[in-house]
């Protein structure tokens, strides 16, 4: 069994390599620069080094097309696996889920003419799952899928479990620049961050805490100051770790130099809570796509837990 994700799912490169996870790339164009967003650390570093800053809000992004997904599967994945689970960020924020679903029909129709000449018999299964979250919030589903595959669980059991985890996955984000977020939202026709809110937030240094949950992305709280926001978010994450997670992993992602992430206020308390509770704390760079959509310097965390009340 194999795994494929879209590039917006924020996971560490070593985890992707360890589990041989295929990444469906996203093309990003900013001014005259073009990037292949496939979670390659070198490409992410190239994007950051160019310091495109506020110009990135006008970037054009092209998620993996139906034809590109078909090509990835029919030229590679159907020859390496008998079953592949494709996990994407929420369908309410990206067309990639719909693209993969459409591609699956052609893949399932044509895989035999690829596998049989290679001497591979038997059926091929392709399962597409919407994680219903985004950025680091998609990580728990991917981590759980890898665990279940290593345990040789049958595809039906994996699909059922992942649907449950997706329903209970939380992705939180603290943006650094509201003006950028508003400019990007305006370009995409997204009215979730109004001009008044952006101006007020920047004047008073008030930052929104945004949550991706069950397909909905909306603000769930406000904090004054970037550093206080980091501390608030990490403290909340530490509390969730101690309350118990459905998947023993807390994924953090940062839209900048990853060495800065552990230095953020409150990170040490989250790390301590994870160590005490046997939870793996992951650090991942935010995807290039994520950075052009929400701005560099954004902080995200992702975990899976039972439904609970939140207070910020």
Tab-separated table of C-alpha atoms in Angstrom:
chain	number	residue	atom	x	y	z
A	1	UNK	CA	0.000	0.000	0.000
A	2	UNK	CA	1.141	3.516	-0.737
A	3	UNK	CA	0.369	7.085	0.229
A	4	UNK	CA	0.074	10.272	-1.830
A	5	UNK	CA	-0.550	13.789	-0.526
A	6	UNK	CA	-0.843	17.226	-2.048
A	7	UNK	CA	1.964	19.696	-1.411
A	8	UNK	CA	-0.119	21.812	0.983
A	9	UNK	CA	-0.102	19.054	3.637
A	10	UNK	CA	2.657	20.243	5.987
A	11	UNK	CA	4.845	17.328	7.064
A	12	UNK	CA	8.616	16.971	7.613
A	13	UNK	CA	10.655	15.793	4.648
A	14	UNK	CA	12.231	12.927	6.597
A	15	UNK	CA	8.772	11.535	7.423
A	16	UNK	CA	7.761	11.657	3.758
A	17	UNK	CA	10.943	9.859	2.728
A	18	UNK	CA	10.697	7.265	5.507
A	19	UNK	CA	7.218	6.233	4.371
A	20	UNK	CA	7.850	6.726	0.642
A	21	UNK	CA	4.974	9.225	0.374
A	22	UNK	CA	4.357	10.681	-3.085
A	23	UNK	CA	3.690	14.428	-3.268
A	24	UNK	CA	1.293	15.855	-5.862
A	25	UNK	CA	2.978	19.173	-6.745
A	26	UNK	CA	1.560	22.677	-7.090
A	27	UNK	CA	2.980	25.203	-9.551
A	28	UNK	CA	3.518	28.689	-8.056
A	29	UNK	CA	4.368	31.785	-10.101
A	30	UNK	CA	5.402	35.085	-8.487
A	31	UNK	CA	6.397	37.866	-10.887
A	32	UNK	CA	8.909	36.186	-13.214
A	33	UNK	CA	9.835	33.409	-10.772
A	34	UNK	CA	8.310	29.930	-10.991
A	35	UNK	CA	8.411	27.348	-8.215
A	36	UNK	CA	7.514	23.665	-8.134
A	37	UNK	CA	5.921	23.243	-4.725
A	38	UNK	CA	6.506	19.571	-3.915
A	39	UNK	CA	7.785	19.989	-0.326
A	40	UNK	CA	11.404	19.910	-1.510
A	41	UNK	CA	13.369	21.779	1.218
A	42	UNK	CA	15.725	23.276	-1.382
A	43	UNK	CA	12.826	24.811	-3.331
A	44	UNK	CA	11.261	26.197	-0.137
A	45	UNK	CA	14.634	27.725	0.779
A	46	UNK	CA	14.921	29.255	-2.706
A	47	UNK	CA	11.503	30.869	-2.273
A	48	UNK	CA	12.457	32.318	1.126
A	49	UNK	CA	15.854	33.544	-0.076
A	50	UNK	CA	14.294	35.567	-2.892
A	51	UNK	CA	12.463	37.604	-0.225
A	52	UNK	CA	9.433	38.196	-2.416
A	53	UNK	CA	7.563	39.465	0.632
A	54	UNK	CA	4.383	41.392	-0.051
A	55	UNK	CA	4.581	40.721	-3.800
A	56	UNK	CA	3.655	37.080	-3.173
A	57	UNK	CA	0.005	37.953	-2.589
A	58	UNK	CA	-0.414	38.333	-6.373
A	59	UNK	CA	1.031	34.855	-7.022
A	60	UNK	CA	-0.712	32.417	-9.316
A	61	UNK	CA	-1.015	28.835	-8.050
A	62	UNK	CA	-1.956	25.786	-10.093
A	63	UNK	CA	-2.708	22.605	-8.156
A	64	UNK	CA	-1.894	19.259	-9.720
A	65	UNK	CA	-4.268	18.862	-12.670
A	66	UNK	CA	-6.451	15.842	-13.412
A	67	UNK	CA	-4.028	14.868	-16.186
A	68	UNK	CA	-0.989	15.266	-13.914
A	69	UNK	CA	-2.560	13.002	-11.271
A	70	UNK	CA	-3.354	10.384	-13.909
A	71	UNK	CA	0.239	10.526	-15.156
A	72	UNK	CA	1.699	10.152	-11.649
A	73	UNK	CA	-0.401	7.063	-11.031
A	74	UNK	CA	-0.242	5.337	-14.410
A	75	UNK	CA	3.499	5.903	-14.887
A	76	UNK	CA	4.622	5.222	-11.321
A	77	UNK	CA	2.254	4.443	-8.469
A	78	UNK	CA	0.228	1.613	-10.052
A	79	UNK	CA	3.540	-0.149	-10.764
A	80	UNK	CA	4.736	0.176	-7.167
A	81	UNK	CA	1.542	-0.487	-5.193
A	82	UNK	CA	-1.672	-2.502	-5.179
A	83	UNK	CA	-3.530	0.181	-3.207
A	84	UNK	CA	-2.861	3.910	-2.787
A	85	UNK	CA	-4.576	6.329	-0.422
A	86	UNK	CA	-4.609	9.949	-1.627
A	87	UNK	CA	-5.013	12.520	1.133
A	88	UNK	CA	-5.696	16.158	0.267
A	89	UNK	CA	-6.351	19.385	2.127
A	90	UNK	CA	-9.989	20.395	2.545
A	91	UNK	CA	-12.007	20.516	-0.670
A	92	UNK	CA	-13.556	23.819	0.467
A	93	UNK	CA	-10.187	25.564	0.042
A	94	UNK	CA	-8.604	23.802	-2.931
A	95	UNK	CA	-9.742	22.028	-6.123
A	96	UNK	CA	-7.101	19.310	-5.666
A	97	UNK	CA	-9.555	16.872	-4.038
A	98	UNK	CA	-11.926	17.137	-6.998
A	99	UNK	CA	-9.012	16.765	-9.434
A	100	UNK	CA	-7.857	13.536	-7.765
A	101	UNK	CA	-11.388	12.108	-7.650
A	102	UNK	CA	-11.831	12.793	-11.378
A	103	UNK	CA	-8.404	11.319	-12.144
A	104	UNK	CA	-9.221	8.165	-10.168
A	105	UNK	CA	-11.852	7.133	-12.724
A	106	UNK	CA	-9.298	7.079	-15.547
A	107	UNK	CA	-6.663	5.421	-13.344
A	108	UNK	CA	-8.992	2.607	-12.278
A	109	UNK	CA	-10.118	2.142	-15.877
A	110	UNK	CA	-6.631	1.956	-17.402
A	111	UNK	CA	-4.309	0.501	-14.758
A	112	UNK	CA	-4.456	-3.076	-16.106
A	113	UNK	CA	-2.860	-2.129	-19.439
A	114	UNK	CA	0.055	-0.669	-17.444
A	115	UNK	CA	0.444	-3.385	-14.814
A	116	UNK	CA	-0.031	-6.508	-16.935
A	117	UNK	CA	2.882	-5.839	-19.357
A	118	UNK	CA	5.036	-5.382	-16.250
A	119	UNK	CA	3.963	-8.810	-15.010
A	120	UNK	CA	1.835	-7.451	-12.173
A	121	UNK	CA	-1.445	-9.273	-11.682
A	122	UNK	CA	-4.398	-8.522	-9.451
A	123	UNK	CA	-6.556	-5.441	-8.942
A	124	UNK	CA	-5.395	-1.943	-8.058
A	125	UNK	CA	-7.276	0.138	-5.504
A	126	UNK	CA	-7.241	3.946	-5.252
A	127	UNK	CA	-8.895	5.674	-2.310
A	128	UNK	CA	-9.247	9.475	-2.107
A	129	UNK	CA	-9.772	11.187	1.245
A	130	UNK	CA	-10.469	14.831	2.104
A	131	UNK	CA	-8.666	15.562	5.398
A	132	UNK	CA	-11.177	18.413	5.984
A	133	UNK	CA	-8.386	20.611	7.331
A	134	UNK	CA	-5.328	22.312	5.848
A	135	UNK	CA	-1.608	22.896	6.324
A	136	UNK	CA	-0.465	21.163	9.537
A	137	UNK	CA	-4.085	20.186	10.221
A	138	UNK	CA	-3.846	17.549	7.472
A	139	UNK	CA	-0.875	15.851	9.139
A	140	UNK	CA	-2.698	13.581	11.666
A	141	UNK	CA	-4.537	11.741	8.862
A	142	UNK	CA	-1.300	11.117	6.975
A	143	UNK	CA	0.545	9.936	10.085
A	144	UNK	CA	-2.303	7.596	11.028
A	145	UNK	CA	-2.477	6.227	7.473
A	146	UNK	CA	1.237	5.390	7.565
A	147	UNK	CA	0.833	3.650	10.931
A	148	UNK	CA	-2.132	1.560	9.771
A	149	UNK	CA	-0.338	0.523	6.598
A	150	UNK	CA	2.704	-0.605	8.569
A	151	UNK	CA	0.341	-2.663	10.733
A	152	UNK	CA	-1.030	-4.311	7.553
A	153	UNK	CA	-4.594	-3.245	8.241
A	154	UNK	CA	-7.006	-3.913	5.338
A	155	UNK	CA	-7.957	-0.966	3.084
A	156	UNK	CA	-11.570	-0.892	4.290
A	157	UNK	CA	-10.475	-0.558	7.927
A	158	UNK	CA	-7.939	2.132	7.021
A	159	UNK	CA	-10.535	4.139	5.113
A	160	UNK	CA	-12.999	3.992	7.994
A	161	UNK	CA	-10.402	5.049	10.549
A	162	UNK	CA	-9.074	7.894	8.402
A	163	UNK	CA	-12.585	9.250	7.825
A	164	UNK	CA	-12.991	9.403	11.617
A	165	UNK	CA	-9.625	11.130	12.092
A	166	UNK	CA	-10.429	13.645	9.334
A	167	UNK	CA	-13.693	14.483	11.075
A	168	UNK	CA	-11.734	15.237	14.240
A	169	UNK	CA	-8.645	16.970	12.847
A	170	UNK	CA	-7.865	20.541	13.877
A	171	UNK	CA	-5.596	22.956	12.075
A	172	UNK	CA	-4.842	26.314	13.741
A	173	UNK	CA	-3.025	29.230	12.206
A	174	UNK	CA	-1.628	32.489	13.522
A	175	UNK	CA	-0.915	34.875	10.596
A	176	UNK	CA	1.795	37.470	10.992
A	177	UNK	CA	0.650	40.123	8.479
A	178	UNK	CA	-3.059	40.956	8.238
A	179	UNK	CA	-2.560	43.414	5.366
A	180	UNK	CA	-0.988	40.605	3.328
A	181	UNK	CA	-3.736	38.169	4.288
A	182	UNK	CA	-6.401	40.660	3.259
A	183	UNK	CA	-4.685	41.434	-0.068
A	184	UNK	CA	-4.397	37.731	-0.899
A	185	UNK	CA	-7.988	37.071	0.152
A	186	UNK	CA	-9.171	39.925	-2.072
A	187	UNK	CA	-7.305	38.500	-5.066
A	188	UNK	CA	-8.965	35.120	-4.531
A	189	UNK	CA	-12.416	36.610	-3.897
A	190	UNK	CA	-12.378	35.482	-0.263
A	191	UNK	CA	-14.143	37.927	2.066
A	192	UNK	CA	-13.066	36.290	5.315
A	193	UNK	CA	-10.612	39.075	6.194
A	194	UNK	CA	-12.161	42.517	5.682
A	195	UNK	CA	-10.221	45.741	5.201
A	196	UNK	CA	-11.527	47.222	8.448
A	197	UNK	CA	-10.441	44.163	10.401
A	198	UNK	CA	-7.011	44.223	8.769
A	199	UNK	CA	-6.465	47.914	9.479
A	200	UNK	CA	-7.765	47.639	13.029
A	201	UNK	CA	-5.727	44.502	13.678
A	202	UNK	CA	-2.515	46.039	12.351
A	203	UNK	CA	-3.059	49.311	14.241
A	204	UNK	CA	-3.689	47.607	17.567
A	205	UNK	CA	-1.406	44.630	16.822
A	206	UNK	CA	-4.370	42.268	17.169
A	207	UNK	CA	-3.982	38.921	15.430
A	208	UNK	CA	-6.783	36.467	14.650
A	209	UNK	CA	-6.459	32.793	15.516
A	210	UNK	CA	-7.852	30.879	12.542
A	211	UNK	CA	-9.081	27.291	12.635
A	212	UNK	CA	-9.567	24.744	9.876
A	213	UNK	CA	-12.060	22.126	11.086
A	214	UNK	CA	-14.571	19.913	9.272
A	215	UNK	CA	-14.138	21.858	6.050
A	216	UNK	CA	-14.696	25.272	7.615
A	217	UNK	CA	-11.956	27.891	7.987
A	218	UNK	CA	-12.805	30.753	10.313
A	219	UNK	CA	-11.436	32.908	13.166
A	220	UNK	CA	-12.039	31.449	16.630
A	221	UNK	CA	-10.204	34.030	18.744
A	222	UNK	CA	-8.025	37.142	18.849
A	223	UNK	CA	-4.741	37.849	20.570
A	224	UNK	CA	-2.757	41.054	21.029
A	225	UNK	CA	0.754	40.779	19.661
A	226	UNK	CA	2.549	38.124	17.627
A	227	UNK	CA	4.609	36.676	20.480
A	228	UNK	CA	1.611	36.522	22.807
A	229	UNK	CA	-0.303	34.768	20.024
A	230	UNK	CA	2.418	32.122	19.678
A	231	UNK	CA	2.405	31.509	23.407
A	232	UNK	CA	-1.402	31.283	23.490
A	233	UNK	CA	-1.491	28.784	20.644
A	234	UNK	CA	1.309	26.600	22.030
A	235	UNK	CA	-0.235	26.597	25.520
A	236	UNK	CA	-3.552	25.496	24.047
A	237	UNK	CA	-1.776	22.745	22.093
A	238	UNK	CA	-0.006	21.575	25.268
A	239	UNK	CA	-3.373	21.377	27.036
A	240	UNK	CA	-4.776	19.232	24.203
A	241	UNK	CA	-1.760	16.915	24.426
A	242	UNK	CA	-2.395	16.389	28.134
A	243	UNK	CA	-6.132	15.896	27.537
A	244	UNK	CA	-5.370	13.116	25.048
A	245	UNK	CA	-5.069	12.939	21.260
A	246	UNK	CA	-6.607	10.492	18.791
A	247	UNK	CA	-3.255	10.225	16.988
A	248	UNK	CA	-0.132	10.628	19.188
A	249	UNK	CA	1.367	13.421	17.104
A	250	UNK	CA	1.388	17.217	17.244
A	251	UNK	CA	2.522	18.789	13.980
A	252	UNK	CA	3.853	22.335	13.903
A	253	UNK	CA	4.674	24.262	10.746
A	254	UNK	CA	6.278	27.636	10.164
A	255	UNK	CA	6.356	29.905	7.120
A	256	UNK	CA	10.023	30.793	7.379
A	257	UNK	CA	13.409	29.528	8.551
A	258	UNK	CA	12.522	26.377	10.489
A	259	UNK	CA	15.321	26.996	13.005
A	260	UNK	CA	13.222	29.900	14.339
A	261	UNK	CA	10.271	27.684	15.249
A	262	UNK	CA	11.619	26.202	18.543
A	263	UNK	CA	12.583	29.728	19.680
A	264	UNK	CA	8.991	31.012	19.572
A	265	UNK	CA	7.399	31.795	22.966
A	266	UNK	CA	5.638	28.775	24.458
A	267	UNK	CA	7.184	26.171	22.172
A	268	UNK	CA	9.291	24.751	24.996
A	269	UNK	CA	6.150	24.105	27.088
A	270	UNK	CA	4.525	22.254	24.199
A	271	UNK	CA	7.685	20.196	23.720
A	272	UNK	CA	7.696	19.316	27.423
A	273	UNK	CA	4.037	18.247	27.344
A	274	UNK	CA	4.658	16.050	24.297
A	275	UNK	CA	7.651	14.400	25.961
A	276	UNK	CA	5.686	13.718	29.160
A	277	UNK	CA	2.750	12.199	27.256
A	278	UNK	CA	4.634	10.179	24.652
A	279	UNK	CA	3.464	12.371	21.769
A	280	UNK	CA	5.672	12.949	18.731
A	281	UNK	CA	6.248	16.656	18.077
A	282	UNK	CA	6.861	17.291	14.395
A	283	UNK	CA	8.383	20.395	12.813
A	284	UNK	CA	7.697	21.115	9.157
A	285	UNK	CA	8.242	24.050	6.834
A	286	UNK	CA	5.029	25.561	5.546
A	287	UNK	CA	4.533	24.830	1.849
A	288	UNK	CA	5.282	27.545	-0.691
A	289	UNK	CA	1.574	27.482	-1.547
A	290	UNK	CA	0.713	28.042	2.108
A	291	UNK	CA	3.084	30.993	2.361
A	292	UNK	CA	1.756	32.752	-0.734
A	293	UNK	CA	-1.807	32.289	0.528
A	294	UNK	CA	-1.392	33.443	4.132
A	295	UNK	CA	1.960	35.252	4.149
A	296	UNK	CA	5.441	34.372	5.323
A	297	UNK	CA	5.993	34.003	9.046
A	298	UNK	CA	2.667	32.288	9.742
A	299	UNK	CA	2.536	29.615	12.452
A	300	UNK	CA	0.303	26.542	12.217
A	301	UNK	CA	-0.346	23.526	14.414
A	302	UNK	CA	-2.310	20.379	13.660
A	303	UNK	CA	-3.654	17.520	15.763
A	304	UNK	CA	-6.590	15.112	16.033
A	305	UNK	CA	-8.753	15.074	19.174
A	306	UNK	CA	-12.284	14.503	20.335
A	307	UNK	CA	-14.606	17.482	19.953
A	308	UNK	CA	-14.035	20.028	22.720
A	309	UNK	CA	-14.826	23.580	23.737
A	310	UNK	CA	-12.187	26.218	22.998
A	311	UNK	CA	-11.499	29.489	24.757
A	312	UNK	CA	-8.937	32.014	23.562
